[in-house]
mmCIF file of C-alpha atoms and ligand atoms in Angstrom:
data_model
loop_
_atom_site.group_PDB
_atom_site.id
_atom_site.type_symbol
_atom_site.label_atom_id
_atom_site.label_comp_id
_atom_site.label_asym_id
_atom_site.label_seq_id
_atom_site.Cartn_x
_atom_site.Cartn_y
_atom_site.Cartn_z
ATOM 1 C CA MET A 1 14.522 8.635 85.770
ATOM 2 C CA VAL A 2 15.898 12.069 86.676
ATOM 3 C CA GLY A 3 16.654 12.617 82.978
ATOM 4 C CA ARG A 4 13.071 11.657 82.039
ATOM 5 C CA VAL A 5 11.550 14.023 84.614
ATOM 6 C CA PHE A 6 13.852 16.755 83.327
ATOM 7 C CA LYS A 7 12.737 16.138 79.725
ATOM 8 C CA ILE A 8 9.054 16.224 80.691
ATOM 9 C CA ALA A 9 9.588 19.455 82.638
ATOM 10 C CA ALA A 10 11.483 20.988 79.716
ATOM 11 C CA ALA A 11 8.718 19.962 77.292
ATOM 12 C CA GLY A 12 6.170 21.483 79.660
ATOM 13 C CA LEU A 13 8.127 24.721 79.782
ATOM 14 C CA GLY A 14 8.362 24.720 75.973
ATOM 15 C CA LEU A 15 4.594 24.306 75.700
ATOM 16 C CA LEU A 16 4.088 27.107 78.212
ATOM 17 C CA ALA A 17 6.354 29.425 76.235
ATOM 18 C CA LEU A 18 4.545 28.479 73.030
ATOM 19 C CA SER A 19 1.100 29.137 74.473
ATOM 20 C CA ALA A 20 2.313 32.449 75.950
ATOM 21 C CA GLY A 21 3.546 33.362 72.436
ATOM 22 C CA VAL A 22 0.195 32.396 70.898
ATOM 23 C CA ALA A 23 -1.671 34.397 73.557
ATOM 24 C CA ALA A 24 0.582 37.426 72.918
ATOM 25 C CA ALA A 25 -0.023 37.079 69.193
ATOM 26 C CA GLN A 26 -3.786 36.842 69.739
ATOM 27 C CA SER A 27 -3.906 40.113 71.674
ATOM 28 C CA TYR A 28 -1.475 41.810 69.256
ATOM 29 C CA PRO A 29 -0.968 44.731 69.068
ATOM 30 C CA THR A 30 -1.110 46.101 72.603
ATOM 31 C CA ARG A 31 1.076 49.162 71.927
ATOM 32 C CA ASN A 32 2.361 51.335 69.072
ATOM 33 C CA VAL A 33 3.914 49.586 66.082
ATOM 34 C CA THR A 34 6.885 51.152 64.249
ATOM 35 C CA VAL A 35 7.157 50.855 60.486
ATOM 36 C CA VAL A 36 10.568 51.742 59.095
ATOM 37 C CA VAL A 37 10.673 53.573 55.762
ATOM 38 C CA PRO A 38 14.214 53.140 54.440
ATOM 39 C CA PHE A 39 14.234 56.614 52.814
ATOM 40 C CA SER A 40 13.702 60.248 53.860
ATOM 41 C CA ALA A 41 10.410 61.711 55.011
ATOM 42 C CA GLY A 42 8.314 63.382 52.325
ATOM 43 C CA GLY A 43 9.372 61.003 49.516
ATOM 44 C CA PRO A 44 7.388 58.362 47.612
ATOM 45 C CA THR A 45 7.930 55.416 49.978
ATOM 46 C CA ASP A 46 7.057 57.650 52.903
ATOM 47 C CA THR A 47 3.866 58.875 51.186
ATOM 48 C CA VAL A 48 2.643 55.345 50.426
ATOM 49 C CA THR A 49 3.548 54.128 53.918
ATOM 50 C CA ARG A 50 1.789 56.955 55.764
ATOM 51 C CA LEU A 51 -1.438 56.442 53.804
ATOM 52 C CA VAL A 52 -1.470 52.694 54.452
ATOM 53 C CA ALA A 53 -0.281 53.045 58.082
ATOM 54 C CA GLU A 54 -3.116 55.429 58.861
ATOM 55 C CA ALA A 55 -5.722 52.943 57.607
ATOM 56 C CA MET A 56 -4.024 49.982 59.312
ATOM 57 C CA SER A 57 -3.817 51.907 62.617
ATOM 58 C CA ARG A 58 -7.585 52.312 62.579
ATOM 59 C CA ASP A 59 -8.044 48.592 61.999
ATOM 60 C CA LEU A 60 -5.427 47.436 64.533
ATOM 61 C CA GLY A 61 -6.568 49.863 67.231
ATOM 62 C CA GLN A 62 -2.975 50.973 67.825
ATOM 63 C CA GLN A 63 -0.899 53.678 66.194
ATOM 64 C CA ILE A 64 1.542 52.681 63.444
ATOM 65 C CA VAL A 65 4.387 55.167 63.771
ATOM 66 C CA VAL A 66 6.551 55.830 60.702
ATOM 67 C CA GLU A 67 10.316 55.993 61.275
ATOM 68 C CA ASN A 68 12.487 57.217 58.398
ATOM 69 C CA VAL A 69 15.879 55.486 58.290
ATOM 70 C CA GLY A 70 17.334 56.738 54.996
ATOM 71 C CA GLY A 71 20.752 56.106 53.475
ATOM 72 C CA ALA A 72 22.655 53.618 51.299
ATOM 73 C CA GLY A 73 19.768 53.156 48.860
ATOM 74 C CA GLY A 74 17.372 51.743 51.454
ATOM 75 C CA THR A 75 19.778 49.153 52.860
ATOM 76 C CA LEU A 76 20.340 50.916 56.218
ATOM 77 C CA GLY A 77 16.622 50.859 57.049
ATOM 78 C CA ALA A 78 16.281 47.241 55.920
ATOM 79 C CA ALA A 79 19.282 46.268 58.082
ATOM 80 C CA ARG A 80 17.724 47.972 61.083
ATOM 81 C CA VAL A 81 14.524 45.886 60.738
ATOM 82 C CA ALA A 82 16.424 42.664 60.009
ATOM 83 C CA LYS A 83 18.039 43.036 63.464
ATOM 84 C CA ALA A 84 14.874 44.112 65.334
ATOM 85 C CA ASP A 85 12.995 41.867 67.800
ATOM 86 C CA PRO A 86 10.626 39.584 65.862
ATOM 87 C CA ASP A 87 7.593 40.560 67.935
ATOM 88 C CA GLY A 88 5.493 42.442 65.367
ATOM 89 C CA TYR A 89 6.357 45.865 66.766
ATOM 90 C CA THR A 90 8.951 46.755 64.115
ATOM 91 C CA LEU A 91 8.025 46.451 60.435
ATOM 92 C CA LEU A 92 9.587 47.519 57.138
ATOM 93 C CA LEU A 93 7.918 48.982 54.075
ATOM 94 C CA HIS A 94 10.379 48.665 51.219
ATOM 95 C CA HIS A 95 10.158 48.568 47.435
ATOM 96 C CA ILE A 96 11.859 46.912 44.462
ATOM 97 C CA GLY A 97 15.199 47.898 46.041
ATOM 98 C CA MET A 98 14.873 44.839 48.293
ATOM 99 C CA ALA A 99 15.408 42.779 45.113
ATOM 100 C CA THR A 100 17.954 44.917 43.251
ATOM 101 C CA SER A 101 20.206 45.505 46.271
ATOM 102 C CA ALA A 102 20.643 41.731 46.565
ATOM 103 C CA THR A 103 22.808 41.953 43.427
ATOM 104 C CA LEU A 104 23.957 45.574 43.565
ATOM 105 C CA TYR A 105 25.724 45.165 46.923
ATOM 106 C CA ARG A 106 28.741 42.916 47.183
ATOM 107 C CA LYS A 107 28.084 42.720 50.914
ATOM 108 C CA LEU A 108 24.794 43.370 52.714
ATOM 109 C CA PRO A 109 24.367 43.188 56.507
ATOM 110 C CA TYR A 110 21.266 40.997 55.943
ATOM 111 C CA GLU A 111 20.164 38.309 53.533
ATOM 112 C CA PRO A 112 17.124 39.700 51.632
ATOM 113 C CA LEU A 113 15.494 36.269 51.169
ATOM 114 C CA ASN A 114 16.111 34.996 54.697
ATOM 115 C CA ALA A 115 16.008 37.961 57.071
ATOM 116 C CA PHE A 116 12.299 38.764 56.883
ATOM 117 C CA GLU A 117 8.780 37.421 57.155
ATOM 118 C CA TYR A 118 6.467 38.573 54.373
ATOM 119 C CA VAL A 119 3.221 40.433 55.088
ATOM 120 C CA GLY A 120 2.134 41.321 51.566
ATOM 121 C CA LEU A 121 2.451 43.498 48.487
ATOM 122 C CA VAL A 122 1.196 47.071 48.811
ATOM 123 C CA THR A 123 1.273 48.850 45.443
ATOM 124 C CA ASP A 124 3.165 49.085 42.143
ATOM 125 C CA VAL A 125 4.037 52.688 41.309
ATOM 126 C CA PRO A 126 4.907 54.026 37.835
ATOM 127 C CA MET A 127 7.848 56.375 37.264
ATOM 128 C CA VAL A 128 8.347 59.567 35.281
ATOM 129 C CA ILE A 129 11.500 61.148 33.891
ATOM 130 C CA VAL A 130 11.451 64.710 35.207
ATOM 131 C CA SER A 131 13.781 67.725 35.186
ATOM 132 C CA LYS A 132 14.323 71.106 36.795
ATOM 133 C CA PRO A 133 11.652 73.545 35.607
ATOM 134 C CA ASN A 134 13.694 75.607 33.161
ATOM 135 C CA TRP A 135 15.749 72.858 31.502
ATOM 136 C CA GLU A 136 16.303 73.302 27.739
ATOM 137 C CA PRO A 137 15.079 69.898 26.442
ATOM 138 C CA THR A 138 11.425 69.932 25.382
ATOM 139 C CA ASP A 139 10.734 66.215 24.925
ATOM 140 C CA LEU A 140 12.461 62.871 25.514
ATOM 141 C CA LYS A 141 14.221 62.953 22.146
ATOM 142 C CA SER A 142 15.782 66.365 22.795
ATOM 143 C CA LEU A 143 16.567 65.333 26.382
ATOM 144 C CA ILE A 144 18.553 62.342 25.111
ATOM 145 C CA GLU A 145 20.399 64.541 22.591
ATOM 146 C CA TYR A 146 21.113 67.122 25.288
ATOM 147 C CA VAL A 147 22.371 64.542 27.798
ATOM 148 C CA LYS A 148 24.659 62.966 25.189
ATOM 149 C CA ALA A 149 26.044 66.352 24.135
ATOM 150 C CA ASN A 150 26.565 67.590 27.725
ATOM 151 C CA LYS A 151 27.394 64.370 29.583
ATOM 152 C CA ASP A 152 30.281 65.944 31.498
ATOM 153 C CA THR A 153 28.125 68.588 33.131
ATOM 154 C CA VAL A 154 24.629 67.067 33.362
ATOM 155 C CA THR A 155 23.620 65.791 36.829
ATOM 156 C CA TYR A 156 21.134 63.042 37.723
ATOM 157 C CA ALA A 157 19.620 62.819 41.228
ATOM 158 C CA ASN A 158 18.890 59.501 42.903
ATOM 159 C CA ALA A 159 18.284 58.055 46.355
ATOM 160 C CA GLY A 160 21.484 55.980 46.423
ATOM 161 C CA ILE A 161 22.485 52.596 44.999
ATOM 162 C CA GLY A 162 19.518 50.273 45.431
ATOM 163 C CA ALA A 163 16.888 52.997 45.151
ATOM 164 C CA ALA A 164 14.186 52.958 42.488
ATOM 165 C CA SER A 165 15.565 56.221 41.111
ATOM 166 C CA HIS A 166 18.965 54.534 40.843
ATOM 167 C CA LEU A 167 17.497 51.562 38.964
ATOM 168 C CA CYS A 168 15.577 53.780 36.536
ATOM 169 C CA GLY A 169 18.635 55.983 35.942
ATOM 170 C CA MET A 170 20.823 52.937 35.380
ATOM 171 C CA LEU A 171 18.352 51.543 32.806
ATOM 172 C CA PHE A 172 18.057 54.927 31.102
ATOM 173 C CA MET A 173 21.795 55.518 30.892
ATOM 174 C CA SER A 174 22.434 52.052 29.516
ATOM 175 C CA ALA A 175 19.569 52.503 26.995
ATOM 176 C CA ILE A 176 21.160 55.705 25.680
ATOM 177 C CA GLU A 177 24.728 54.430 26.216
ATOM 178 C CA THR A 178 25.770 57.538 28.146
ATOM 179 C CA GLU A 179 26.900 58.011 31.757
ATOM 180 C CA VAL A 180 26.374 61.230 33.670
ATOM 181 C CA THR A 181 27.254 62.343 37.195
ATOM 182 C CA THR A 182 24.792 61.055 39.791
ATOM 183 C CA VAL A 183 23.984 62.979 42.956
ATOM 184 C CA PRO A 184 22.813 60.654 45.770
ATOM 185 C CA TYR A 185 20.305 61.693 48.446
ATOM 186 C CA LYS A 186 18.741 59.787 51.362
ATOM 187 C CA GLY A 187 15.474 59.781 49.434
ATOM 188 C CA THR A 188 13.882 61.486 46.465
ATOM 189 C CA GLY A 189 11.899 63.772 48.812
ATOM 190 C CA PRO A 190 14.996 65.980 49.318
ATOM 191 C CA ALA A 191 16.140 65.269 45.740
ATOM 192 C CA LEU A 192 12.872 66.713 44.437
ATOM 193 C CA THR A 193 13.407 69.890 46.480
ATOM 194 C CA ASP A 194 16.800 70.351 44.816
ATOM 195 C CA LEU A 195 15.337 69.551 41.402
ATOM 196 C CA MET A 196 12.682 72.241 41.834
ATOM 197 C CA GLY A 197 15.431 74.635 42.938
ATOM 198 C CA GLY A 198 17.571 73.801 39.897
ATOM 199 C CA GLN A 199 20.511 72.367 41.893
ATOM 200 C CA VAL A 200 20.312 69.107 39.893
ATOM 201 C CA ASP A 201 19.209 68.628 36.276
ATOM 202 C CA PHE A 202 17.016 65.559 36.074
ATOM 203 C CA MET A 203 15.867 62.326 37.688
ATOM 204 C CA CYS A 204 13.456 59.445 37.256
ATOM 205 C CA ASP A 205 11.063 59.186 40.164
ATOM 206 C CA GLN A 206 7.745 57.688 41.163
ATOM 207 C CA THR A 207 4.433 59.398 40.431
ATOM 208 C CA THR A 208 3.686 59.320 44.168
ATOM 209 C CA ASN A 209 6.408 61.970 44.523
ATOM 210 C CA THR A 210 6.137 63.879 41.247
ATOM 211 C CA THR A 211 2.468 64.172 40.212
ATOM 212 C CA ASN A 212 1.616 67.356 42.117
ATOM 213 C CA GLN A 213 4.840 69.131 41.121
ATOM 214 C CA ILE A 214 4.375 68.190 37.453
ATOM 215 C CA LYS A 215 0.798 69.501 37.523
ATOM 216 C CA SER A 216 1.819 72.762 39.169
ATOM 217 C CA GLY A 217 4.713 73.285 36.711
ATOM 218 C CA LYS A 218 7.394 73.136 39.403
ATOM 219 C CA ILE A 219 9.218 70.414 37.432
ATOM 220 C CA LYS A 220 9.087 69.291 33.772
ATOM 221 C CA ALA A 221 7.906 65.781 32.803
ATOM 222 C CA TYR A 222 9.280 64.019 29.719
ATOM 223 C CA ALA A 223 8.122 60.397 29.771
ATOM 224 C CA THR A 224 6.405 57.763 31.866
ATOM 225 C CA THR A 225 7.930 54.306 32.306
ATOM 226 C CA THR A 226 4.581 52.620 31.592
ATOM 227 C CA LYS A 227 3.079 50.780 28.604
ATOM 228 C CA GLU A 228 0.123 53.154 28.407
ATOM 229 C CA ARG A 229 -0.208 56.810 29.384
ATOM 230 C CA LEU A 230 -1.325 57.382 32.975
ATOM 231 C CA ASP A 231 -4.858 58.546 33.806
ATOM 232 C CA ASN A 232 -3.562 61.149 36.249
ATOM 233 C CA LEU A 233 -0.952 62.546 33.811
ATOM 234 C CA PRO A 234 -2.598 62.117 30.385
ATOM 235 C CA ASP A 235 -0.390 64.748 28.701
ATOM 236 C CA VAL A 236 2.858 62.981 29.560
ATOM 237 C CA PRO A 237 3.797 60.544 26.761
ATOM 238 C CA THR A 238 5.313 57.152 27.506
ATOM 239 C CA ALA A 239 9.001 56.512 26.828
ATOM 240 C CA ALA A 240 7.905 53.863 24.312
ATOM 241 C CA GLU A 241 5.932 56.484 22.337
ATOM 242 C CA GLN A 242 9.148 58.465 22.055
ATOM 243 C CA GLY A 243 11.417 55.728 20.790
ATOM 244 C CA LEU A 244 12.546 53.842 23.922
ATOM 245 C CA ALA A 245 10.410 50.767 23.246
ATOM 246 C CA ASP A 246 11.384 48.589 26.197
ATOM 247 C CA PHE A 247 11.851 51.294 28.787
ATOM 248 C CA GLN A 248 9.303 50.090 31.333
ATOM 249 C CA VAL A 249 9.688 49.812 35.081
ATOM 250 C CA GLY A 250 7.182 49.667 37.944
ATOM 251 C CA ILE A 251 8.131 50.096 41.595
ATOM 252 C CA TRP A 252 6.418 47.390 43.639
ATOM 253 C CA HIS A 253 6.310 47.830 47.412
ATOM 254 C CA GLY A 254 5.995 45.216 50.155
ATOM 255 C CA LEU A 255 5.473 45.073 53.905
ATOM 256 C CA TYR A 256 7.910 42.916 55.904
ATOM 257 C CA ALA A 257 8.621 41.907 59.514
ATOM 258 C CA PRO A 258 11.827 40.478 61.022
ATOM 259 C CA LYS A 259 12.384 36.736 60.549
ATOM 260 C CA GLY A 260 10.768 34.750 63.362
ATOM 261 C CA THR A 261 7.774 37.042 63.886
ATOM 262 C CA PRO A 262 4.925 34.681 64.959
ATOM 263 C CA LYS A 263 2.629 33.488 62.174
ATOM 264 C CA GLU A 264 -0.441 34.720 64.083
ATOM 265 C CA VAL A 265 1.023 38.248 64.061
ATOM 266 C CA ILE A 266 1.878 38.063 60.356
ATOM 267 C CA ASP A 267 -1.654 36.841 59.583
ATOM 268 C CA ARG A 268 -3.145 39.697 61.613
ATOM 269 C CA LEU A 269 -0.953 42.243 59.799
ATOM 270 C CA SER A 270 -1.737 40.737 56.422
ATOM 271 C CA ALA A 271 -5.503 40.888 57.073
ATOM 272 C CA SER A 272 -5.104 44.481 58.213
ATOM 273 C CA LEU A 273 -3.077 45.377 55.111
ATOM 274 C CA GLN A 274 -5.765 43.845 52.898
ATOM 275 C CA LYS A 275 -8.404 45.930 54.641
ATOM 276 C CA ALA A 276 -6.308 49.109 54.356
ATOM 277 C CA LEU A 277 -5.894 48.576 50.619
ATOM 278 C CA LYS A 278 -9.689 48.662 50.226
ATOM 279 C CA ASP A 279 -9.973 51.818 52.335
ATOM 280 C CA GLU A 280 -11.755 54.597 50.429
ATOM 281 C CA ASN A 281 -9.154 57.249 51.278
ATOM 282 C CA VAL A 282 -6.217 55.001 50.345
ATOM 283 C CA VAL A 283 -7.808 54.090 46.990
ATOM 284 C CA LYS A 284 -8.619 57.743 46.236
ATOM 285 C CA GLN A 285 -5.222 59.152 47.248
ATOM 286 C CA PHE A 286 -3.350 56.403 45.409
ATOM 287 C CA ALA A 287 -5.352 57.126 42.223
ATOM 288 C CA SER A 288 -4.624 60.844 42.413
ATOM 289 C CA LEU A 289 -0.909 59.987 42.681
ATOM 290 C CA GLY A 290 -0.971 57.662 39.669
ATOM 291 C CA THR A 291 -1.019 54.307 41.401
ATOM 292 C CA ALA A 292 -3.420 51.645 42.684
ATOM 293 C CA PRO A 293 -3.451 49.335 45.704
ATOM 294 C CA SER A 294 -2.286 45.761 45.241
ATOM 295 C CA THR A 295 -5.118 43.235 44.954
ATOM 296 C CA GLN A 296 -6.292 41.213 47.960
ATOM 297 C CA GLU A 297 -4.463 38.142 46.565
ATOM 298 C CA GLU A 298 -1.268 40.171 46.163
ATOM 299 C CA ALA A 299 -1.440 41.552 49.710
ATOM 300 C CA THR A 300 -0.466 38.148 51.119
ATOM 301 C CA PRO A 301 2.783 36.646 52.459
ATOM 302 C CA ALA A 302 2.945 34.075 49.634
ATOM 303 C CA ALA A 303 2.549 36.683 46.879
ATOM 304 C CA LEU A 304 5.263 38.953 48.322
ATOM 305 C CA LYS A 305 7.658 36.034 48.796
ATOM 306 C CA GLU A 306 7.128 34.934 45.199
ATOM 307 C CA LYS A 307 7.551 38.506 43.943
ATOM 308 C CA LEU A 308 10.841 39.030 45.782
ATOM 309 C CA GLU A 309 12.252 35.705 44.609
ATOM 310 C CA SER A 310 11.293 36.304 40.986
ATOM 311 C CA GLU A 311 12.474 39.931 41.005
ATOM 312 C CA ILE A 312 15.914 39.026 42.390
ATOM 313 C CA LYS A 313 16.242 36.580 39.463
ATOM 314 C CA ARG A 314 14.863 39.119 36.977
ATOM 315 C CA TRP A 315 17.220 41.977 37.849
ATOM 316 C CA GLU A 316 20.410 40.031 38.525
ATOM 317 C CA PRO A 317 21.481 39.676 34.854
ATOM 318 C CA VAL A 318 20.430 43.265 34.043
ATOM 319 C CA ILE A 319 22.528 44.672 36.900
ATOM 320 C CA LYS A 320 25.454 42.428 36.075
ATOM 321 C CA ALA A 321 25.320 43.580 32.452
ATOM 322 C CA ALA A 322 25.312 47.206 33.586
ATOM 323 C CA GLY A 323 28.313 46.396 35.790
ATOM 324 C CA GLN A 324 27.111 48.450 38.752
ATOM 325 C CA TYR A 325 28.118 47.350 42.237
ATOM 326 C CA ALA A 326 28.456 48.872 45.690
ATOM 327 C CA ASP A 327 30.475 47.639 48.650
HETATM 328 C C1 MLT B 401 13.691 55.736 45.421
HETATM 329 O O1 MLT B 401 14.275 56.323 44.536
HETATM 330 O O2 MLT B 401 13.915 54.582 45.742
HETATM 331 C C2 MLT B 401 12.629 56.422 46.211
HETATM 332 O O3 MLT B 401 12.281 57.568 45.591
HETATM 333 C C3 MLT B 401 12.986 56.480 47.601
HETATM 334 C C4 MLT B 401 12.196 57.412 48.454
HETATM 335 O O4 MLT B 401 11.140 57.042 48.956
HETATM 336 O O5 MLT B 401 12.677 58.516 48.673
#
C-alpha cells in the first residue's frame, strides 16, 4: 500500500515536472539566448550567424548574443555547447566541420550524431581559392605550377583541422598531389587579415569572408569551388573551367542545441529560423556575399539530421584516403 502511494506520488511529481517543462517551453525565450560560433569573430561563420541571429532576435523578442569560441577547427565551440544545459539558452551554429571532424579527430569530447538536437539548415556557402595581393601566379594553372615548384616555402592558411578551409586545402593538395606548410588560425577572419598583409600566401575560404576583399583588390581570386560561376563574382572562373573537373565543395551550415532540449523549444527555434531565412535583409546580404538562405524545408530538424548523417558518410572515405587525422 505504502509502495503504491509512493508510486502515485512519484508519477504525480513526474507529471508536474513535465507540465512545468512544457510551460517553460511555451513561454520561451524569457531572456537572452547565446549562440556559440566555433570560430573567431569577423569570419564567415560569424558573419552568417550575426545576420541570422539579428532576424531571429526580432522574431523571438529576446536578444540572441553571439559568443565566439574558436580553436581546434571548431571542435572547442561544439564541445562547449554539447555540455551546456539543454534549456534552449545555448545554441551552436556550425558548418560542414561537424561532419568532417567526426572522422578527422581520433578522439572528440562529444559524439557529433548524439550530442545535439537539430534546429535546421541555414545556408550553403561557396568557396574561392584566394592569395595575398601581390602573389606571382596569375590563374589557377600558374598557381598550381608555382605551388609545386615552391612547395617547401609556400604557406596555406586555414582555421584548424575540421575547418572548411582545412577541408578545401586538403582536397586541393590531394588533387595536385603536393603538400605545403599550413598555418592554423582560430578562424579565417584573422587568417584573411594576414593574407591581406602578405604574412601567408594563399587559402581557400568562403565567399562570405572573401567577396568584399576580392572586389576591392585586397586579395587575389583564382577559382571558385562551384559548378557554375557565381553571380556576385562573375569574373572569377570555376576550378572546373581551369582543369580541376571535380573540385567542388559547398559549406553547409546548421543550427543546433544541446541534446535533451525540449521539443517545444526546438520547434520554436526552427520556426524562427525559417522566418529569419525569408527576412529581406538576410536574403539581400547573403546574395551580396555569394550565398543564399536554405529553403524552408531545409531549415528543419529532420533535414539537418539527414544532412549530417549523409555528410559524415560522404567525407569519411575521402578523409581516410587523404590520411589526415588529429588527436
Ligand atoms: C572555416 O575555415 O571553417 C571558416 O572559415 C571558419 C570561420 O568562420 O572562421
